[in-house]
Amino acid sequence: MNIKFEDALKKLEKIVEKLEGGDVPLEDSLALYEEGISLFRHCSAKLEEAKKKIEILSKKGPEGALEPEPFQKEKYGLAEEEEVLEDKEIPF
């Protein structure tokens, strides 16, 4: 599923409203429920991914100070020959 978190959440909220309304025929309700479950799983996965990124960025060392994680090229799928900018080279 290639949809932004916010868009998926809005779509899921609309589905929940329709289902809670009780005016949807059974067959349509099942189709909406199936779509809702798919959107829910997508949103949950996106939230988990964001949580893990925040944990990595907020990792604290033994003294309580933030401790950056070393950059690993292979973790992010970068080839060996690709150049990574040093902090002093970043334009902002």
Coordinates of C-alpha atoms in Angstrom, one line a residue:
M1 CA 0.0 0.0 0.0
N2 CA 1.5 3.3 -1.1
I3 CA -0.5 5.9 0.7
K4 CA 0.5 8.6 3.2
F5 CA -0.3 8.0 6.9
E6 CA -2.6 11.0 7.1
D7 CA -4.5 10.0 4.0
A8 CA -4.9 6.4 5.2
L9 CA -6.1 7.6 8.6
K10 CA -8.7 9.9 7.1
K11 CA -9.9 7.1 4.8
L12 CA -10.1 4.8 7.8
E13 CA -12.1 7.3 9.9
K14 CA -14.6 7.6 7.0
I15 CA -15.0 3.9 6.9
V16 CA -15.6 3.7 10.6
E17 CA -18.3 6.4 10.4
K18 CA -20.0 4.5 7.6
L19 CA -19.9 1.2 9.5
E20 CA -21.1 2.8 12.8
G21 CA -24.0 4.4 10.9
G22 CA -25.5 1.0 10.4
D23 CA -27.1 1.9 7.0
V24 CA -24.6 -0.1 4.9
P25 CA -25.7 -3.4 3.4
L26 CA -23.9 -6.6 4.7
E27 CA -21.9 -7.1 1.5
D28 CA -20.7 -3.5 1.5
S29 CA -20.0 -3.7 5.2
L30 CA -17.7 -6.6 4.7
A31 CA -15.9 -4.9 1.9
L32 CA -15.5 -1.7 4.0
Y33 CA -14.3 -3.8 7.0
E34 CA -11.7 -5.5 4.9
E35 CA -10.4 -2.2 3.5
G36 CA -10.5 -0.8 7.0
I37 CA -8.3 -3.6 8.4
S38 CA -5.8 -3.1 5.6
L39 CA -5.7 0.7 6.3
F40 CA -5.3 0.0 10.0
R41 CA -2.4 -2.3 9.4
H42 CA -0.8 0.2 7.2
C43 CA -1.2 3.0 9.7
S44 CA 0.1 0.7 12.5
A45 CA 3.2 -0.2 10.5
K46 CA 3.9 3.5 9.7
L47 CA 3.6 4.4 13.4
E48 CA 5.9 1.6 14.4
E49 CA 8.5 2.7 11.8
A50 CA 8.3 6.3 13.2
K51 CA 8.6 5.0 16.8
K52 CA 11.8 3.1 15.9
K53 CA 13.3 6.1 14.1
I54 CA 12.5 8.3 17.2
E55 CA 14.1 5.7 19.5
I56 CA 17.3 5.7 17.3
L57 CA 17.4 9.5 17.2
S58 CA 16.8 9.8 21.0
K59 CA 19.2 7.0 22.1
K60 CA 20.9 8.1 25.3
G61 CA 24.4 7.2 26.4
P62 CA 25.5 6.2 30.0
E63 CA 25.7 9.8 31.1
G64 CA 22.2 10.6 29.9
A65 CA 23.3 12.6 27.0
L66 CA 22.0 11.9 23.5
E67 CA 24.3 9.5 21.7
P68 CA 24.2 9.3 17.9
E69 CA 24.2 6.0 16.3
P70 CA 27.1 5.4 13.8
F71 CA 26.0 5.6 10.2
Q72 CA 26.0 2.3 8.5
K73 CA 26.0 2.5 4.7
E74 CA 24.8 -1.1 4.2
K75 CA 21.9 -0.5 6.6
Y76 CA 20.5 2.2 4.2
G77 CA 21.4 0.4 1.0
L78 CA 24.2 2.7 -0.1
A79 CA 26.9 1.4 -2.3
E80 CA 30.5 1.7 -1.1
E81 CA 31.5 4.2 -3.8
E82 CA 28.7 6.6 -2.9
E83 CA 29.9 9.7 -1.1
V84 CA 28.4 10.7 2.2
L85 CA 28.6 14.4 3.1
E86 CA 30.4 15.2 6.3
D87 CA 28.7 17.4 8.8
K88 CA 30.8 20.4 7.8
E89 CA 29.8 19.9 4.1
I90 CA 26.0 20.0 4.7
P91 CA 24.7 23.3 3.3
F92 CA 22.3 24.1 6.1

